[in-house]
Amino acid sequence: MTTSPALAPQQAAQRLATMTVIDVRTPGEFASGHLPDALNIPLDELRTALPALRDAAGRTDLLLVCASGTRSAQACGTLAEQGVTATTLTGGTTEWARLGHPLDTPARGRAVWAMERQVRFTAGSVVLTGLVAGQRWNAARWISAGIAGGLVFSAVTNTCGMAQVLSRLPHNRSDAGALEATLAALRARTENPA
């Protein structure tokens, strides 16, 4: 497995004006705060956006961002398979904000938990429910065991099936036409750089 090129937050801050920033988190996460001038193309929409991203990468450097750097590294790998070069932000928006760099928040942005927090809440709730229900029905403990196995598998493979399922919930989805508007903005930016 190859690793994608990465920039530390300080390096990215110095080059931000010369890069096109693509945030691959869910729209709800993006609305809770993102790097200045970032565009939101959720990870599950990346292949749809590939032609526009390929064109943009031919004109400017792409910086892919998520909450921790895991999803953006995955997105860089997906793009690399298609011959598109992109860089990931080490530590994601979490590290960016921790170091005091600014985050833009839309005026009417929805406050949605980061995907990692949603996964922890959901997994913990299901495990707790399985253990409590297991006091009355022994078989219910298998629910907790299943979630535990899924978490181990997630750690070993560096993937998260629960995050993929949660990303499809309405509060994590784009509004109709949002991707098309983002791709139009991406094309406009890279065709007419400031």
mmCIF file of C-alpha atoms in Angstrom:
data_model
loop_
_atom_site.group_PDB
_atom_site.id
_atom_site.type_symbol
_atom_site.label_atom_id
_atom_site.label_comp_id
_atom_site.label_asym_id
_atom_site.label_seq_id
_atom_site.Cartn_x
_atom_site.Cartn_y
_atom_site.Cartn_z
ATOM 1 C CA MET A 1 0.000 0.000 0.000
ATOM 2 C CA THR A 2 1.368 3.411 -0.927
ATOM 3 C CA THR A 3 1.007 6.382 1.334
ATOM 4 C CA SER A 4 -0.381 9.618 -0.008
ATOM 5 C CA PRO A 5 1.627 12.830 0.174
ATOM 6 C CA ALA A 6 0.762 14.768 3.309
ATOM 7 C CA LEU A 7 1.135 18.308 4.598
ATOM 8 C CA ALA A 8 1.265 19.285 8.255
ATOM 9 C CA PRO A 9 -1.188 22.053 9.192
ATOM 10 C CA GLN A 10 1.556 24.706 9.307
ATOM 11 C CA GLN A 11 2.786 23.727 5.837
ATOM 12 C CA ALA A 12 -0.766 23.751 4.504
ATOM 13 C CA ALA A 13 -1.438 27.171 6.047
ATOM 14 C CA GLN A 14 1.560 28.593 4.171
ATOM 15 C CA ARG A 15 0.398 27.139 0.836
ATOM 16 C CA LEU A 16 -3.383 27.409 1.280
ATOM 17 C CA ALA A 17 -3.802 30.351 -1.114
ATOM 18 C CA THR A 18 -2.222 28.352 -3.943
ATOM 19 C CA MET A 19 -4.184 25.133 -3.404
ATOM 20 C CA THR A 20 -7.713 23.933 -4.043
ATOM 21 C CA VAL A 21 -9.048 22.490 -0.788
ATOM 22 C CA ILE A 22 -11.543 19.627 -1.016
ATOM 23 C CA ASP A 23 -13.219 18.523 2.215
ATOM 24 C CA VAL A 24 -14.354 14.888 1.930
ATOM 25 C CA ARG A 25 -16.462 14.819 5.108
ATOM 26 C CA THR A 26 -20.244 14.629 5.105
ATOM 27 C CA PRO A 27 -22.129 17.872 4.405
ATOM 28 C CA GLY A 28 -23.202 18.086 8.047
ATOM 29 C CA GLU A 29 -19.618 17.781 9.261
ATOM 30 C CA PHE A 30 -18.487 20.304 6.651
ATOM 31 C CA ALA A 31 -21.115 22.777 7.865
ATOM 32 C CA SER A 32 -19.792 22.515 11.408
ATOM 33 C CA GLY A 33 -16.496 24.120 10.312
ATOM 34 C CA HIS A 34 -14.019 23.731 7.452
ATOM 35 C CA LEU A 35 -10.786 25.192 6.121
ATOM 36 C CA PRO A 36 -11.199 28.605 4.485
ATOM 37 C CA ASP A 37 -12.502 28.406 0.902
ATOM 38 C CA ALA A 38 -12.815 24.606 1.037
ATOM 39 C CA LEU A 39 -15.281 22.855 -1.243
ATOM 40 C CA ASN A 40 -17.285 19.882 0.016
ATOM 41 C CA ILE A 41 -17.157 16.679 -2.022
ATOM 42 C CA PRO A 42 -18.099 13.837 0.349
ATOM 43 C CA LEU A 43 -15.983 10.702 0.132
ATOM 44 C CA ASP A 44 -18.891 8.661 -1.224
ATOM 45 C CA GLU A 45 -19.310 11.198 -4.093
ATOM 46 C CA LEU A 46 -15.619 11.208 -5.061
ATOM 47 C CA ARG A 47 -15.953 8.961 -8.114
ATOM 48 C CA THR A 48 -18.816 11.092 -9.461
ATOM 49 C CA ALA A 49 -16.616 14.175 -9.094
ATOM 50 C CA LEU A 50 -13.563 12.510 -10.659
ATOM 51 C CA PRO A 51 -13.631 14.357 -14.031
ATOM 52 C CA ALA A 52 -13.804 17.770 -12.330
ATOM 53 C CA LEU A 53 -11.132 16.784 -9.806
ATOM 54 C CA ARG A 54 -8.847 15.490 -12.564
ATOM 55 C CA ASP A 55 -9.222 18.788 -14.422
ATOM 56 C CA ALA A 56 -8.630 20.814 -11.241
ATOM 57 C CA ALA A 57 -5.517 18.790 -10.380
ATOM 58 C CA GLY A 58 -4.116 19.648 -13.806
ATOM 59 C CA ARG A 59 -4.344 23.353 -12.953
ATOM 60 C CA THR A 60 -3.677 23.554 -9.200
ATOM 61 C CA ASP A 61 -2.536 21.406 -6.286
ATOM 62 C CA LEU A 62 -5.359 19.573 -4.501
ATOM 63 C CA LEU A 63 -5.432 19.388 -0.704
ATOM 64 C CA LEU A 64 -7.907 16.816 0.607
ATOM 65 C CA VAL A 65 -9.195 17.261 4.141
ATOM 66 C CA CYS A 66 -11.360 15.369 6.641
ATOM 67 C CA ALA A 67 -11.680 15.396 10.430
ATOM 68 C CA SER A 68 -8.581 13.327 11.255
ATOM 69 C CA GLY A 69 -6.795 12.630 7.973
ATOM 70 C CA THR A 70 -8.012 9.052 7.566
ATOM 71 C CA ARG A 71 -10.791 9.659 5.025
ATOM 72 C CA SER A 72 -8.734 12.233 3.130
ATOM 73 C CA ALA A 73 -5.842 9.745 2.856
ATOM 74 C CA GLN A 74 -8.325 7.168 1.557
ATOM 75 C CA ALA A 75 -9.611 9.741 -0.946
ATOM 76 C CA CYS A 76 -6.030 10.505 -2.058
ATOM 77 C CA GLY A 77 -5.542 6.775 -2.669
ATOM 78 C CA THR A 78 -8.738 6.584 -4.706
ATOM 79 C CA LEU A 79 -7.651 9.547 -6.809
ATOM 80 C CA ALA A 80 -4.117 8.155 -7.208
ATOM 81 C CA GLU A 81 -5.611 4.947 -8.656
ATOM 82 C CA GLN A 82 -7.161 7.180 -11.324
ATOM 83 C CA GLY A 83 -3.925 9.085 -11.995
ATOM 84 C CA VAL A 84 -4.913 12.183 -10.022
ATOM 85 C CA THR A 85 -2.359 13.591 -7.588
ATOM 86 C CA ALA A 86 -3.616 15.030 -4.308
ATOM 87 C CA THR A 87 -2.227 15.725 -0.860
ATOM 88 C CA THR A 88 -3.846 15.070 2.508
ATOM 89 C CA LEU A 89 -3.829 17.293 5.596
ATOM 90 C CA THR A 90 -2.121 15.514 8.495
ATOM 91 C CA GLY A 91 -4.485 15.407 11.472
ATOM 92 C CA GLY A 92 -7.348 16.909 9.476
ATOM 93 C CA THR A 93 -9.528 19.773 10.626
ATOM 94 C CA THR A 94 -9.177 18.614 14.221
ATOM 95 C CA GLU A 95 -5.430 19.259 14.259
ATOM 96 C CA TRP A 96 -5.824 22.385 12.092
ATOM 97 C CA ALA A 97 -8.200 23.953 14.639
ATOM 98 C CA ARG A 98 -6.196 22.718 17.644
ATOM 99 C CA LEU A 99 -3.183 24.642 16.339
ATOM 100 C CA GLY A 100 -5.261 27.808 16.110
ATOM 101 C CA HIS A 101 -5.828 27.995 12.367
ATOM 102 C CA PRO A 102 -9.206 29.446 11.324
ATOM 103 C CA LEU A 103 -12.244 27.427 10.320
ATOM 104 C CA ASP A 104 -15.082 28.840 8.232
ATOM 105 C CA THR A 105 -18.597 28.055 9.390
ATOM 106 C CA PRO A 106 -21.591 28.841 7.170
ATOM 107 C CA ALA A 107 -23.986 31.349 8.712
ATOM 108 C CA ARG A 108 -26.795 28.806 8.690
ATOM 109 C CA GLY A 109 -24.613 25.737 9.136
ATOM 110 C CA ARG A 110 -26.052 22.715 10.855
ATOM 111 C CA ALA A 111 -24.233 21.506 13.923
ATOM 112 C CA VAL A 112 -23.549 17.829 13.222
ATOM 113 C CA TRP A 113 -21.146 15.670 15.164
ATOM 114 C CA ALA A 114 -17.989 14.509 13.442
ATOM 115 C CA MET A 115 -18.379 11.042 11.894
ATOM 116 C CA GLU A 116 -15.974 9.487 14.391
ATOM 117 C CA ARG A 117 -18.124 10.804 17.248
ATOM 118 C CA GLN A 118 -21.293 9.522 15.559
ATOM 119 C CA VAL A 119 -19.681 6.069 15.233
ATOM 120 C CA ARG A 120 -18.583 6.027 18.881
ATOM 121 C CA PHE A 121 -22.069 7.075 20.038
ATOM 122 C CA THR A 122 -23.844 4.517 17.855
ATOM 123 C CA ALA A 123 -21.480 1.654 18.693
ATOM 124 C CA GLY A 124 -21.596 2.453 22.405
ATOM 125 C CA SER A 125 -25.398 2.700 22.385
ATOM 126 C CA VAL A 126 -25.810 -0.635 20.603
ATOM 127 C CA VAL A 127 -23.302 -2.371 22.902
ATOM 128 C CA LEU A 128 -24.992 -0.950 26.001
ATOM 129 C CA THR A 129 -28.432 -1.943 24.686
ATOM 130 C CA GLY A 130 -27.160 -5.472 23.979
ATOM 131 C CA LEU A 131 -25.713 -5.803 27.473
ATOM 132 C CA VAL A 132 -28.835 -4.454 29.196
ATOM 133 C CA ALA A 133 -31.162 -6.598 27.075
ATOM 134 C CA GLY A 134 -28.785 -9.535 27.708
ATOM 135 C CA GLN A 135 -29.756 -9.408 31.390
ATOM 136 C CA ARG A 136 -33.193 -10.660 30.365
ATOM 137 C CA TRP A 137 -32.470 -12.434 27.068
ATOM 138 C CA ASN A 138 -29.019 -14.048 26.899
ATOM 139 C CA ALA A 139 -29.000 -14.066 23.102
ATOM 140 C CA ALA A 140 -29.079 -10.233 23.059
ATOM 141 C CA ARG A 141 -25.443 -10.226 24.208
ATOM 142 C CA TRP A 142 -24.500 -11.364 20.709
ATOM 143 C CA ILE A 143 -25.445 -7.884 19.515
ATOM 144 C CA SER A 144 -22.651 -6.458 21.672
ATOM 145 C CA ALA A 145 -20.255 -9.149 20.486
ATOM 146 C CA GLY A 146 -21.086 -8.331 16.862
ATOM 147 C CA ILE A 147 -20.354 -4.642 17.362
ATOM 148 C CA ALA A 148 -17.093 -5.480 19.176
ATOM 149 C CA GLY A 149 -16.041 -7.702 16.275
ATOM 150 C CA GLY A 150 -16.943 -4.969 13.812
ATOM 151 C CA LEU A 151 -14.819 -2.450 15.713
ATOM 152 C CA VAL A 152 -11.830 -4.811 15.714
ATOM 153 C CA PHE A 153 -12.279 -5.427 11.973
ATOM 154 C CA SER A 154 -12.557 -1.668 11.448
ATOM 155 C CA ALA A 155 -9.274 -1.044 13.252
ATOM 156 C CA VAL A 156 -7.409 -3.843 11.451
ATOM 157 C CA THR A 157 -8.589 -2.813 7.966
ATOM 158 C CA ASN A 158 -8.676 0.956 8.621
ATOM 159 C CA THR A 159 -12.211 1.061 7.219
ATOM 160 C CA CYS A 160 -15.509 1.682 8.944
ATOM 161 C CA GLY A 161 -18.707 0.077 7.747
ATOM 162 C CA MET A 162 -20.698 1.833 10.451
ATOM 163 C CA ALA A 163 -19.453 5.231 9.206
ATOM 164 C CA GLN A 164 -20.493 4.287 5.681
ATOM 165 C CA VAL A 165 -23.994 3.465 6.926
ATOM 166 C CA LEU A 166 -24.227 6.596 9.107
ATOM 167 C CA SER A 167 -23.075 8.810 6.222
ATOM 168 C CA ARG A 168 -26.289 7.877 4.415
ATOM 169 C CA LEU A 169 -28.543 9.263 7.144
ATOM 170 C CA PRO A 170 -30.442 12.430 6.168
ATOM 171 C CA HIS A 171 -28.486 14.756 8.481
ATOM 172 C CA ASN A 172 -25.239 13.649 6.813
ATOM 173 C CA ARG A 173 -26.448 13.896 3.197
ATOM 174 C CA SER A 174 -26.110 16.731 0.696
ATOM 175 C CA ASP A 175 -29.087 18.791 -0.292
ATOM 176 C CA ALA A 176 -30.329 18.099 -3.812
ATOM 177 C CA GLY A 177 -28.040 19.765 -6.311
ATOM 178 C CA ALA A 178 -25.276 20.508 -3.781
ATOM 179 C CA LEU A 179 -22.691 18.340 -5.538
ATOM 180 C CA GLU A 180 -23.473 19.895 -8.921
ATOM 181 C CA ALA A 181 -23.101 23.389 -7.414
ATOM 182 C CA THR A 182 -19.804 22.393 -5.789
ATOM 183 C CA LEU A 183 -18.464 20.960 -9.047
ATOM 184 C CA ALA A 184 -19.480 24.146 -10.903
ATOM 185 C CA ALA A 185 -17.640 26.212 -8.270
ATOM 186 C CA LEU A 186 -14.597 23.934 -8.600
ATOM 187 C CA ARG A 187 -14.566 24.365 -12.375
ATOM 188 C CA ALA A 188 -14.949 28.146 -12.059
ATOM 189 C CA ARG A 189 -12.093 28.390 -9.548
ATOM 190 C CA THR A 190 -9.649 26.341 -11.530
ATOM 191 C CA GLU A 191 -10.525 27.858 -14.911
ATOM 192 C CA ASN A 192 -10.253 31.423 -13.578
ATOM 193 C CA PRO A 193 -7.751 31.365 -10.714
ATOM 194 C CA ALA A 194 -7.627 34.605 -8.736
#
